[in-house]
């Protein structure tokens, strides 16, 4: 049955690509797949060129917001790339959506998939990975229904948000400065242009809101990172014997190259300390290395509780990982940068320059701390009051304020 579903999905993808982009594009994609098998660098473009071409930023439509009913309930359209289990960005988005739904608001999810899959192909995965979401799942290319608010959630989704004629004030959930994901060039320019579309930003942390206001003139509010302390928490009595690193080649902003070199230097100084890595399988780093690969959040909490320190590098906006480590009593070692200090703002985070030796020294400082049990309890307590409900409350306040003006 699963094979049949996959074949049907591929058939729908090919049909859609032919309908929208012509037979030539199907041939180009086939050539691209063949090139990748031989190691060539060929990928599907992350945004539909038709959407970029249609977006004239010099021409703005009047903002039309339907009247809010007497019950005060809002309807919000969210445009997203296909969500995947374990994606931090999608998880945060759904936390905000589910908070709005808990207050009686209606949220619709519109998927933007440049690979040609239908929303129906993705819906079973979404329902399984994010079971709290109650709204419909639709395809943004089929057009959006009118709403009070329309959210872009990644740079490529800002283009259909800008182009679609549906009613609704435009907002932008910004969780990272996405032009930094690319070398300076066409893609970085296309990503940066979305911050000049006239949307109202709602950013993960104060750093992004300030950067967008100062550099692009974008109106923006921010929310503080929460922490899922039901899932990430201190387990008393669990012996610690290691350090941990999130290693993922597909996320260059997490600086896997620097992190692995730092672990090599650290291991030479502390051959008795276990080195844990997770995110993807990376191969052996020595006899005291445990390569966990992709793990569930519950399994991740177990790993954090076995470690003194966690190496978590963020060359762009900080990730969810440092707060989750802190909740488990594992001290984050983070590359020293303004975007990390502003967002984390926690005395238990250890900062070091992004060099292998400096990061290795910071790890050494943590694993040699006396009375680490007390340190772990203090670190865990420092995030005990961080709830994602606060971010949801902030979002509703922003929506109420902006939709009333």
Short mmCIF file of C-alpha atoms in Angstrom, two decimals, residues 60-68 75 77 145-150 164-171 402-403 405:
data_model
loop_
_atom_site.label_atom_id
_atom_site.label_comp_id
_atom_site.label_asym_id
_atom_site.label_seq_id
_atom_site.Cartn_x
_atom_site.Cartn_y
_atom_site.Cartn_z
CA UNK A 60 1.16 47.54 -3.15
CA UNK A 61 -2.46 46.46 -3.01
CA UNK A 62 -4.71 48.17 -0.47
CA UNK A 63 -4.90 46.22 2.78
CA UNK A 64 -8.37 44.71 3.10
CA UNK A 65 -9.27 43.20 6.45
CA UNK A 66 -12.72 41.62 6.88
CA UNK A 67 -14.62 42.85 9.93
CA UNK A 68 -14.09 40.83 13.10
CA UNK A 75 -9.31 33.57 10.87
CA UNK A 77 -4.02 31.73 6.93
CA UNK A 145 -9.72 32.10 1.09
CA UNK A 146 -10.16 35.51 2.72
CA UNK A 147 -8.87 35.82 6.25
CA UNK A 148 -8.19 38.48 8.85
CA UNK A 149 -4.45 37.73 8.79
CA UNK A 150 -2.12 35.94 6.39
CA UNK A 164 -2.42 36.20 -3.58
CA UNK A 165 -5.47 38.47 -3.90
CA UNK A 166 -7.20 37.18 -0.76
CA UNK A 167 -8.18 39.63 1.96
CA UNK A 168 -6.13 39.78 5.14
CA UNK A 169 -3.33 41.86 6.65
CA UNK A 170 0.06 40.31 5.87
CA UNK A 171 2.33 39.11 8.68
CA UNK A 402 -2.53 45.43 14.21
CA UNK A 403 -5.96 44.37 12.96
CA UNK A 405 -5.58 49.94 13.20
#
